[in-house]
Each structure stands twice: as structure tokens, then as C-alpha cells.
């Protein structure tokens, strides 16, 4: 029993209850506390620690079905859950088994100093689950932005931030709100009353200070514990389910990776629902504690609690604590039975985009890519890339400004050099797709596409959604004119979607990086642009678009060499 909860009890009722022997409420609560706070808490603690250890062991295996980032979040959640159940068993589990009603004096006074550890774990669990919910929402609603953000913010930094924030939130309660005071108690030994000196765990005067409770208890709880994170979890969970169901209904087919993603989403939704159900009583108690803060409850004529009301509040607190322990001790059951997936996502399958067509493959066949490469090599750079650049200039004003000139569009030197660069770049992409060593080649292709998107962003050419659509349509038209095979449009759509998606990701990453480097001087930024451009195309020459334009465009002389022996030709 917490000593601070006895301050509101009517002293006359308490004395009369024990003096007349009418302590039925206390005896009943003692039995209830021994069963719920004692035996059940200890059982759940052992069950939770063993289960979390088993889940940690399974998560570390490479063939575990969930993604690496979600596995890292699960590791952090397992640690928070283990700390929570262990702290609850230490603070009142063993004490309830021994005494029924945990005392706040004697050796128990020192054990009760560990109570902030439980609040620390609860705060960490809430914040960790909030972080998981936010990431899943971004992955469903804004996949490109989510990929760019998660490349900048690792799970380690997120977990470290949650740890520090939880520690700061619970630091005042561990240092300033509780103290040990010497006291004496009367005990009966062989019918003789004796006095024993001991210590008692009591609340400090600072805990009843209205200003302190407002700044260090009410406002932090309002923002980081209840109701802000709870409302955020509810809204994002519902919104994620809506977006997922909408995407499911709009999709004509689903591959195995999509099924795995939806299964993971349902598991996380069940985790959130379980969290809300088990923490409902805890939220009510938190709200009541917030309403009973001194700056809200300090008013004249406030009647103290009766013994019946006080015992009733203890029942409610014990049920809420038991549900919180139950939640933390059983989270691992949702993920421990996940089958080890033999489905190995290849590099290209995780990066390629598919179309809503029955024949659209998730991975481009080497032979099909070679069939697309052969007619491409027979097409001149001007015939392929100049119409593509013209379509981009019509939709993007920044791109149009870079190709200004008095000569016809298809005769300008800047247009011809850039068309050669585009042709060489796409030639290298097709060679990588047609190569027998596709897995290694696509890694390099993905990196080049992202660097190309970042270079466009640094040069002031923003890759908007409308520009991506125009570029996709223009490229598909070029490939359709070259090839006459029925499978060629599907293969071309997959490859073009891959290139544009990775370029957009690189552009978003560069946007985030630029926001962090705005404090740098423009001179340093311009040097960085030039050096990054040379790293992108090391064998390139710089061609000035216009004399009054301060930017340069990179034109690769030889992006890659053609090795026909690496292409499987049917």
C-alpha cells in the first residue's frame, strides 16, 4: 500500500473500524491482494520473462518473417515488457504474498523505492508502441517518404530517445517525491506491547505542491502518457486499417510479399487493440490521479475519503496494475508463432514496382530483359531521349530553363548531350537487368538511380509526382515504339517504375539532408554540388547550359561498357 494514499482517509472511520473489530473490508482486500498482486503477478512475471527471452532468441534469427526494422522495435518492446513485469513483482508481488497488504515501513520501505522503475517501463512501452504505430502508418500512407525518413533515423536512435525521455519523465518521482523517515511502531510480543524503531516510505511535501505537480506531473502525463499518445495510437491505427483495406480492394492481385505485409499489419493492429483494452483501467486511474492533483483539488470543504471508498480505490488500482502486467507478459504470444519464412525476398523483388496486370511479374526475367535490350541498342540516343526530354520540359519549368536556346529543340547542344547521358544511363540499367549476376548489378543500379535523383534535387530540379508520371509515360512510349513483342510493355513498365521510384527516393533523401545543412555557407554547398556530381559520373564532362546560368549539367561520356557475353540471348 502506498503511504500517500492514506492521507485522504477519515481518521475517525479508520480508528473505529480497528477498535471495534469491524475490519471485514481490510481482511477481504488482504485476501484479494495476496491472490492478484501476489501470486498472479509473480506467475505473469515468470511467464513474461521466459516468453520475451524466447521471442528475443527467435527475432535474432535471419529467416524470421518480419523486417529488420520491425524486429529491432520488437527487441526494444520485449526489454520494456520484461523490465515492467520484473519491477512489479519486486515492488508488490513478493510483498503481497508475504503480507497480503504490502506495508510501507520496515524493509518494504526500501523496496518501494523501486516504484519509479515500473512507471519508467510503462512510459517506455507507451512511447515504443507509439513509434511503431507511426512508422506503420507512414509505410502505408507515404511509402516513399517513409523509406527516406527511416534511412535517416535508425531504430537505435529512436529507442535511445525513448529511453532518455522516459527517464526524464520519471526522474522527479525517483528523486524528489519519496523519502525515508524514521518512525516507531507498536508490536505485541507475548502479550506485551513493545516499541520498535524503523523507517517509513512517505511522500515529500513537494508532492503536494500545486506548481510542482502542474509542471512535473500533470503536463508531462498529459503529453507523453495520457491522453495524447493514446489518442494518437487510436487515430493512426484506424487510419492505417482504412488505407490498407482501400489498397486491398483496389488491387487486382496480391503477391506473397503483399500477404506478408498485411499479416504483419494485422498483428500490429491486434497489439494496439490489446494495449488499449489492458490499459483502459490504467488510463482511468491516470485520469483520476490527474484530476486529483493539488492545483485542481485544493479547494475548501473537500471531504476526505471514507474507509470503504479507500478500499474500493485499492481494488481498482490492483485490477489496473494486473491488466498492465498481463499485457506486457503476453505480447510475445502475438509474434512467437510466426513461421520462419522460406520466402527470400530478392533484392529486385523488394525494389521493383508491379502493374495491375495478370502477366506482370514481380521479378524481371533475364531473357525478357535481354529481348528489351537488343532493340534498344539499335535505337539512336536522339530518337530515344530527345522526345523524352521534350515531354519533361513541357511539364517542368525548371527543366525547361536549363535547355533554353535559339536553335530548334532537337538541335541544341545541351539537349543532345543530355539525351546521350539519358540513353547511356538506361543502357546500363537494361544491362544490369539482363545480366546473369542480376542481384549484384541491381544493387549498383539502385545506388546510381538514387544518386541521380539526389543530383537533380541539388541542381534545383524537383522530381514532383506529376513529373514522375510524365517521365513514365514518355519512356513507355519510347519502348513501345522500339519493341513489338507482347511481353515487352510489361517488362518496360517494371524497369521504368524501378528507376523512377529509386530516383524519387534519392531526391527525398537529399531534401531531408539539405534541411540539416542549411546553416552551411553557400560557397561550401556549391563545392559539394560539384564534387557530388563528379562522384556520380566520374568520366563526365561539364557542359554549360547558358552563359547566364550558374549551374552545370553532367553529361557522362561512357557510363558503362556493354558486355554481350553477360546477356542471355534466346
XYZ file of C-alpha atoms in Angstrom:
570
model
C 0.000 0.000 0.000
C 1.309 3.405 -0.890
C 1.641 5.686 2.084
C 0.406 8.751 0.241
C -2.986 7.139 -0.375
C -3.770 7.139 3.370
C -3.655 10.921 3.625
C -7.240 11.318 2.439
C -8.831 8.698 4.758
C -11.140 9.860 7.501
C -9.160 9.078 10.670
C -12.286 8.530 12.766
C -13.545 5.796 10.413
C -10.161 4.058 10.418
C -9.828 4.107 14.207
C -13.409 2.992 14.738
C -13.008 0.136 12.268
C -9.998 -1.365 14.045
C -11.113 -0.579 17.578
C -14.462 -2.355 17.185
C -13.001 -5.269 15.233
C -15.110 -4.405 12.176
C -12.256 -4.855 9.708
C -14.051 -7.066 7.183
C -13.161 -4.767 4.305
C -9.490 -4.907 5.200
C -9.472 -8.702 5.541
C -11.227 -9.192 2.214
C -8.854 -6.839 0.483
C -5.876 -8.608 2.045
C -7.009 -11.904 0.509
C -7.649 -10.228 -2.845
C -4.264 -8.516 -2.801
C -2.451 -11.759 -1.999
C -4.109 -13.505 -4.951
C -3.968 -10.726 -7.560
C -0.946 -8.648 -6.578
C 0.940 -11.623 -5.228
C 0.514 -14.985 -6.903
C -0.914 -13.789 -10.218
C 1.705 -11.071 -10.639
C 4.557 -13.473 -9.912
C 3.153 -16.050 -12.312
C 2.756 -13.456 -15.073
C 6.260 -12.137 -14.377
C 7.843 -15.564 -14.853
C 5.646 -16.244 -17.877
C 6.518 -12.895 -19.440
C 10.266 -13.062 -18.846
C 10.535 -16.587 -20.277
C 8.350 -15.704 -23.268
C 10.202 -12.481 -24.038
C 13.512 -14.330 -23.853
C 12.199 -16.909 -26.336
C 10.967 -14.160 -28.665
C 14.310 -12.352 -28.488
C 16.063 -15.558 -29.453
C 13.706 -16.091 -32.380
C 13.867 -12.486 -33.578
C 17.643 -12.679 -33.887
C 17.361 -15.457 -36.466
C 17.911 -14.293 -40.032
C 14.947 -16.165 -41.513
C 12.420 -14.526 -39.219
C 9.477 -13.293 -41.242
C 9.308 -9.667 -40.078
C 11.509 -6.889 -41.423
C 14.767 -5.957 -39.737
C 13.436 -2.587 -38.595
C 10.321 -4.087 -37.011
C 12.457 -6.768 -35.379
C 14.517 -4.040 -33.730
C 11.336 -2.418 -32.411
C 10.195 -5.794 -31.064
C 13.501 -6.250 -29.258
C 13.029 -2.892 -27.540
C 9.408 -3.734 -26.694
C 10.476 -7.072 -25.185
C 13.002 -5.285 -22.989
C 10.407 -2.760 -21.797
C 7.915 -5.540 -21.050
C 10.499 -7.555 -19.122
C 11.525 -4.552 -17.035
C 7.866 -3.824 -16.283
C 6.921 -7.306 -15.072
C 10.125 -7.656 -13.033
C 9.646 -4.279 -11.340
C 6.015 -5.094 -10.497
C 6.976 -8.426 -8.976
C 9.686 -6.762 -6.878
C 7.608 -3.778 -5.729
C 4.427 -5.526 -4.660
C 4.444 -9.135 -5.907
C 6.602 -10.684 -3.189
C 5.325 -8.237 -0.577
C 1.701 -9.172 -1.283
C 2.461 -12.876 -0.979
C 4.216 -12.268 2.337
C 1.938 -9.674 3.960
C -1.283 -9.597 1.940
C -1.369 -5.802 2.027
C 2.123 -4.508 1.193
C 3.412 -2.371 4.083
C 5.278 0.895 3.626
C 7.590 0.578 6.618
C 10.497 -1.624 7.565
C 12.375 -3.494 4.818
C 9.458 -2.893 2.449
C 10.179 0.841 2.586
C 13.449 0.288 0.734
C 11.807 -1.990 -1.839
C 9.128 0.612 -2.553
C 11.863 2.966 -3.719
C 11.838 0.901 -6.922
C 8.303 2.018 -7.777
C 9.506 4.649 -10.312
C 11.086 1.783 -12.271
C 7.607 0.459 -13.077
C 6.402 3.895 -14.187
C 9.581 4.208 -16.260
C 8.788 0.925 -18.040
C 5.145 1.902 -18.610
C 6.217 5.188 -20.208
C 8.715 3.368 -22.407
C 6.108 0.826 -23.511
C 3.626 3.545 -24.479
C 6.217 5.562 -26.405
C 7.650 2.478 -28.128
C 4.218 1.365 -29.289
C 3.502 4.901 -30.473
C 6.696 4.871 -32.553
C 5.751 1.519 -34.117
C 2.265 2.800 -34.945
C 3.618 5.962 -36.571
C 6.075 4.007 -38.718
C 3.409 1.579 -39.896
C 1.107 4.462 -40.786
C 3.838 6.173 -42.811
C 4.703 2.894 -44.528
C 1.095 2.504 -45.696
C 0.192 6.122 -46.432
C 3.508 7.599 -47.625
C 5.871 4.760 -48.572
C 8.440 6.919 -50.379
C 8.711 9.433 -47.556
C 8.861 6.592 -45.040
C 11.756 4.979 -46.876
C 13.610 8.275 -46.925
C 12.946 9.037 -43.261
C 13.879 5.628 -41.931
C 17.198 5.846 -43.766
C 17.923 8.997 -41.726
C 16.518 7.889 -38.359
C 17.696 4.469 -37.276
C 15.813 2.365 -34.750
C 18.732 2.635 -32.335
C 18.405 6.410 -32.149
C 14.627 6.164 -31.772
C 14.933 3.656 -28.929
C 17.638 5.734 -27.270
C 15.417 8.823 -27.468
C 12.522 6.882 -25.922
C 14.788 5.657 -23.132
C 16.034 9.153 -22.321
C 12.555 10.680 -22.492
C 11.106 8.012 -20.196
C 13.963 8.517 -17.755
C 13.431 12.284 -17.690
C 9.678 11.871 -17.163
C 10.147 9.585 -14.169
C 13.284 11.139 -12.703
C 11.438 13.592 -10.400
C 9.382 10.817 -8.804
C 12.526 8.820 -8.102
C 14.450 11.691 -6.506
C 12.127 14.299 -5.024
C 8.692 12.773 -4.425
C 9.518 9.944 -1.980
C 11.723 9.803 1.083
C 12.509 7.570 4.038
C 11.692 8.886 7.503
C 12.413 7.266 10.870
C 9.345 6.145 12.810
C 8.304 3.778 15.550
C 5.671 1.064 15.621
C 3.987 -0.806 18.471
C 4.060 -4.607 18.252
C 2.637 -7.294 20.541
C 5.134 -9.893 21.754
C 3.847 -12.444 24.292
C 1.044 -10.109 25.282
C 3.410 -7.248 25.918
C 3.485 -4.128 23.803
C 6.919 -3.109 22.651
C 8.125 -0.190 20.582
C 10.364 -0.786 17.556
C 12.165 1.885 15.632
C 12.123 1.549 11.837
C 11.845 3.637 8.670
C 8.786 4.535 6.607
C 8.423 5.388 2.916
C 6.350 8.565 2.713
C 5.613 11.294 0.204
C 7.517 14.542 0.471
C 5.923 17.960 0.805
C 6.935 18.692 -2.766
C 4.495 16.060 -3.997
C 1.580 18.175 -2.731
C 2.894 21.441 -4.171
C 0.464 22.714 -6.863
C 3.154 24.337 -9.028
C 5.370 21.259 -8.934
C 2.550 18.865 -9.782
C 1.453 21.082 -12.662
C 4.905 21.331 -14.258
C 6.376 17.904 -13.498
C 3.336 15.626 -13.281
C 0.205 16.955 -14.962
C 1.667 18.439 -18.161
C 4.164 15.587 -18.854
C 1.462 12.975 -18.227
C -0.915 14.868 -20.491
C 1.562 14.905 -23.374
C 3.531 11.670 -23.071
C 1.305 9.241 -21.157
C -2.405 10.060 -21.331
C -4.330 11.037 -23.386
C -2.125 12.361 -26.229
C -0.226 9.148 -27.169
C -3.327 7.004 -26.649
C -5.440 9.173 -28.937
C -2.619 9.209 -31.495
C -2.396 5.402 -31.432
C -6.159 5.055 -31.923
C -6.347 7.539 -34.806
C -3.314 6.186 -36.673
C -4.397 2.563 -36.200
C -7.848 3.251 -37.635
C -6.392 5.311 -40.465
C -3.827 2.613 -41.302
C -6.554 -0.023 -41.483
C -8.624 2.197 -43.766
C -5.721 2.778 -46.140
C -4.782 -0.889 -46.111
C -8.343 -2.026 -46.865
C -8.607 0.544 -49.652
C -5.384 -0.713 -51.206
C -6.565 -4.309 -50.883
C -9.824 -3.563 -52.653
C -8.087 -1.651 -55.434
C -5.507 -4.355 -56.077
C -6.397 -6.994 -58.619
C -3.779 -9.446 -57.384
C -1.514 -9.859 -54.400
C 1.877 -11.492 -54.266
C 3.399 -13.256 -51.297
C 5.194 -10.159 -50.101
C 1.894 -8.238 -50.005
C 0.290 -11.039 -47.992
C 3.179 -10.962 -45.533
C 2.877 -7.194 -45.145
C -0.863 -7.410 -44.486
C -0.297 -10.167 -41.928
C 2.225 -8.003 -40.118
C -0.207 -5.091 -40.159
C -2.920 -7.237 -38.599
C -0.543 -8.415 -35.865
C 0.372 -4.836 -35.004
C -3.315 -3.887 -35.023
C -4.050 -6.704 -32.577
C -1.160 -5.486 -30.439
C -2.634 -1.976 -30.344
C -6.140 -3.259 -29.530
C -4.738 -5.448 -26.770
C -2.802 -2.494 -25.415
C -5.888 -0.266 -25.346
C -8.012 -2.949 -23.667
C -5.479 -3.838 -20.967
C -4.549 -0.215 -20.292
C -8.135 1.048 -20.125
C -8.321 0.801 -16.322
C -4.836 2.240 -16.010
C -5.898 5.192 -18.177
C -8.936 5.778 -15.953
C -6.747 5.727 -12.849
C -4.286 8.078 -14.513
C -7.106 10.461 -15.390
C -8.398 10.339 -11.806
C -4.897 10.992 -10.476
C -4.560 13.946 -12.830
C -7.886 15.348 -11.637
C -6.806 14.910 -8.023
C -3.633 16.960 -8.447
C -3.318 19.662 -5.776
C -3.753 22.569 -8.185
C -7.136 21.089 -9.201
C -8.325 19.525 -5.937
C -7.144 22.188 -3.467
C -10.443 23.717 -2.520
C -12.303 24.446 0.663
C -14.695 21.873 2.077
C -13.079 18.896 0.314
C -14.255 15.874 2.321
C -11.718 13.108 2.971
C -12.269 9.567 1.787
C -14.029 7.045 3.953
C -12.515 3.634 4.583
C -14.952 1.981 2.169
C -14.045 4.436 -0.597
C -10.348 3.988 0.053
C -10.535 0.180 -0.108
C -12.610 0.456 -3.289
C -9.917 2.580 -4.924
C -7.335 -0.043 -3.965
C -9.356 -2.733 -5.731
C -9.458 -0.592 -8.857
C -5.720 0.103 -8.729
C -4.910 -3.579 -8.321
C -7.091 -4.610 -11.262
C -5.489 -1.920 -13.441
C -1.972 -2.996 -12.447
C -2.805 -6.653 -13.094
C -4.090 -5.865 -16.590
C -0.957 -3.868 -17.388
C 1.221 -6.777 -16.255
C -0.968 -9.173 -18.258
C -0.431 -7.088 -21.388
C 3.342 -6.929 -21.004
C 3.584 -10.625 -20.136
C 1.645 -11.809 -23.196
C 2.828 -9.535 -26.019
C 5.299 -12.154 -27.164
C 2.459 -14.589 -27.937
C 1.484 -12.493 -30.973
C 4.898 -12.876 -32.617
C 6.447 -16.069 -31.256
C 4.397 -18.320 -33.528
C 5.390 -16.566 -36.721
C 6.640 -19.179 -39.137
C 10.126 -18.894 -40.426
C 9.560 -17.829 -43.965
C 11.413 -19.745 -46.663
C 10.440 -16.953 -48.986
C 13.619 -14.996 -49.540
C 12.944 -11.584 -50.901
C 15.409 -10.948 -53.650
C 16.857 -7.534 -53.981
C 14.953 -6.792 -57.135
C 11.628 -8.047 -55.741
C 11.796 -5.671 -52.818
C 12.581 -2.731 -55.071
C 10.565 -3.303 -58.234
C 7.089 -1.949 -58.792
C 4.402 -4.024 -60.477
C 1.379 -3.130 -62.522
C -2.177 -4.383 -62.221
C -1.904 -6.926 -64.989
C -2.190 -10.683 -64.817
C 1.081 -11.176 -66.650
C 3.090 -8.593 -64.757
C 5.918 -10.373 -62.911
C 7.389 -9.205 -59.637
C 10.887 -10.034 -60.938
C 12.052 -9.314 -64.479
C 13.314 -12.378 -66.281
C 16.850 -12.173 -67.632
C 15.724 -13.347 -71.055
C 12.922 -10.793 -71.214
C 15.313 -8.003 -70.245
C 17.700 -9.128 -72.992
C 14.834 -9.049 -75.507
C 14.223 -5.453 -74.480
C 17.916 -4.546 -74.621
C 18.578 -5.710 -78.188
C 16.137 -3.320 -79.946
C 17.218 -0.597 -77.537
C 20.826 -0.866 -78.724
C 19.619 -0.461 -82.299
C 17.942 2.869 -81.459
C 19.889 6.111 -81.601
C 20.178 8.309 -78.486
C 18.461 11.170 -80.289
C 15.423 9.131 -81.301
C 15.006 7.693 -77.818
C 15.827 10.527 -75.423
C 15.004 13.795 -77.224
C 11.198 13.226 -77.199
C 11.524 12.182 -73.569
C 13.304 15.436 -72.671
C 10.743 17.447 -74.616
C 7.921 15.915 -72.584
C 9.733 16.710 -69.336
C 10.365 20.309 -70.366
C 6.663 20.767 -71.077
C 5.756 19.730 -67.513
C 8.702 21.113 -65.518
C 9.605 24.788 -65.779
C 12.969 24.317 -64.046
C 13.939 21.669 -66.576
C 12.811 23.876 -69.445
C 15.004 26.754 -68.237
C 18.092 24.560 -68.452
C 17.616 23.887 -72.152
C 16.986 27.427 -73.336
C 18.339 28.372 -76.741
C 17.530 29.887 -80.119
C 18.088 26.732 -82.154
C 15.357 24.109 -82.568
C 14.943 21.919 -79.519
C 16.317 18.749 -81.098
C 19.402 20.608 -82.392
C 20.567 22.322 -79.215
C 23.906 21.118 -77.884
C 22.676 20.881 -74.302
C 19.686 18.762 -75.367
C 21.812 16.405 -77.454
C 24.420 15.924 -74.733
C 21.775 15.284 -72.073
C 19.962 12.884 -74.422
C 23.200 10.945 -74.787
C 23.511 10.816 -70.998
C 19.941 9.539 -70.590
C 20.484 6.916 -73.285
C 23.722 5.704 -71.661
C 22.107 5.572 -68.238
C 19.151 3.482 -69.419
C 21.537 1.254 -71.356
C 23.400 0.487 -68.130
C 20.133 -0.249 -66.325
C 18.999 -2.687 -69.014
C 22.382 -4.421 -68.973
C 22.116 -4.922 -65.219
C 18.637 -6.432 -65.579
C 19.783 -8.701 -68.393
C 22.956 -9.800 -66.620
C 23.239 -13.236 -65.058
C 24.598 -11.557 -61.919
C 21.424 -9.521 -61.524
C 21.460 -9.393 -57.724
C 24.815 -7.642 -57.575
C 24.101 -5.458 -60.596
C 20.791 -4.173 -59.275
C 22.437 -3.013 -56.066
C 24.683 -0.759 -58.101
C 21.780 0.313 -60.318
C 19.690 1.235 -57.328
C 22.546 3.310 -55.929
C 23.063 5.096 -59.254
C 19.351 5.865 -59.542
C 19.239 7.331 -56.059
C 22.367 9.383 -56.660
C 20.888 10.667 -59.915
C 17.702 11.743 -58.122
C 19.761 13.450 -55.429
C 21.827 15.243 -58.085
C 18.667 16.597 -59.724
C 17.465 17.867 -56.349
C 20.792 19.610 -55.684
C 20.602 21.274 -59.094
C 17.159 22.646 -58.293
C 15.137 20.210 -60.430
C 12.468 18.846 -58.110
C 11.027 15.451 -59.041
C 7.336 16.008 -58.435
C 4.648 13.362 -58.723
C 3.402 14.894 -61.959
C 6.930 14.800 -63.398
C 7.274 11.126 -62.463
C 4.026 10.343 -64.286
C 5.101 12.267 -67.377
C 8.506 10.573 -67.377
C 6.929 7.123 -67.022
C 4.506 7.723 -69.894
C 7.217 9.166 -72.149
C 9.654 6.308 -71.509
C 6.984 3.660 -72.015
C 6.047 5.256 -75.325
C 9.691 5.111 -76.434
C 9.952 1.418 -75.507
C 6.619 0.638 -77.173
C 7.855 2.127 -80.451
C 11.042 0.041 -80.320
C 9.616 -3.357 -79.361
C 6.758 -5.293 -80.895
C 6.672 -8.299 -78.553
C 3.588 -8.627 -76.282
C 5.598 -9.038 -73.075
C 7.859 -6.036 -73.724
C 5.478 -3.342 -72.357
C 5.134 -5.212 -69.075
C 8.896 -5.605 -68.665
C 9.497 -1.996 -69.666
C 6.879 -0.783 -67.177
C 8.560 -2.711 -64.353
C 12.049 -1.427 -65.173
C 10.923 2.172 -65.676
C 8.962 2.110 -62.416
C 12.034 0.803 -60.616
C 14.258 3.586 -61.982
C 11.805 6.406 -61.270
C 10.959 5.106 -57.805
C 14.612 4.989 -56.789
C 15.261 8.431 -58.264
C 12.343 9.824 -56.269
C 13.703 8.199 -53.113
C 17.125 9.727 -53.698
C 15.521 13.120 -54.244
C 13.599 12.864 -50.972
C 16.728 11.817 -49.087
C 18.602 14.787 -50.488
C 15.746 17.096 -49.448
C 15.982 15.879 -45.867
C 19.757 16.193 -45.919
C 19.533 19.733 -47.283
C 17.331 20.793 -44.386
C 20.056 19.717 -41.986
C 22.765 21.632 -43.849
C 21.068 24.996 -44.329
C 23.402 26.526 -41.778
C 26.361 25.868 -44.069
C 27.690 28.685 -46.211
C 26.537 28.769 -49.861
C 30.146 28.516 -51.011
C 30.582 25.189 -49.289
C 27.290 23.965 -50.671
C 28.280 24.836 -54.241
C 31.558 22.956 -53.845
C 29.646 19.996 -52.512
C 27.336 20.030 -55.520
C 30.247 19.970 -57.920
C 32.056 17.181 -56.053
C 28.903 15.088 -55.760
C 28.275 15.474 -59.476
C 31.778 14.243 -60.296
C 31.274 11.251 -57.997
C 28.018 10.449 -59.779
C 29.579 10.485 -63.255
C 33.371 10.206 -62.788
C 34.037 10.109 -66.560
C 31.841 13.083 -67.391
C 32.390 16.473 -68.902
C 30.700 19.640 -67.701
C 28.592 21.427 -70.295
C 27.291 24.903 -69.536
C 23.636 25.262 -70.478
C 23.738 29.018 -70.817
C 26.236 31.728 -70.133
C 23.991 33.403 -67.577
C 23.198 30.157 -65.785
C 25.380 29.320 -62.801
C 24.512 25.616 -62.725
C 26.040 22.812 -64.713
C 24.703 19.575 -66.103
C 26.707 16.368 -66.031
C 26.999 14.559 -69.314
C 28.617 11.118 -68.982
C 30.943 10.204 -71.816
C 30.867 6.492 -71.077
C 28.564 5.390 -68.278
C 29.175 1.702 -68.643
C 30.634 -0.735 -71.118
C 28.474 -3.272 -72.962
C 29.443 -6.858 -72.288
C 27.322 -9.000 -74.546
C 28.654 -12.204 -73.006
C 26.777 -11.344 -69.803
C 23.427 -11.215 -71.638
C 21.358 -14.330 -72.130
C 20.004 -14.123 -75.668
C 17.368 -16.738 -76.572
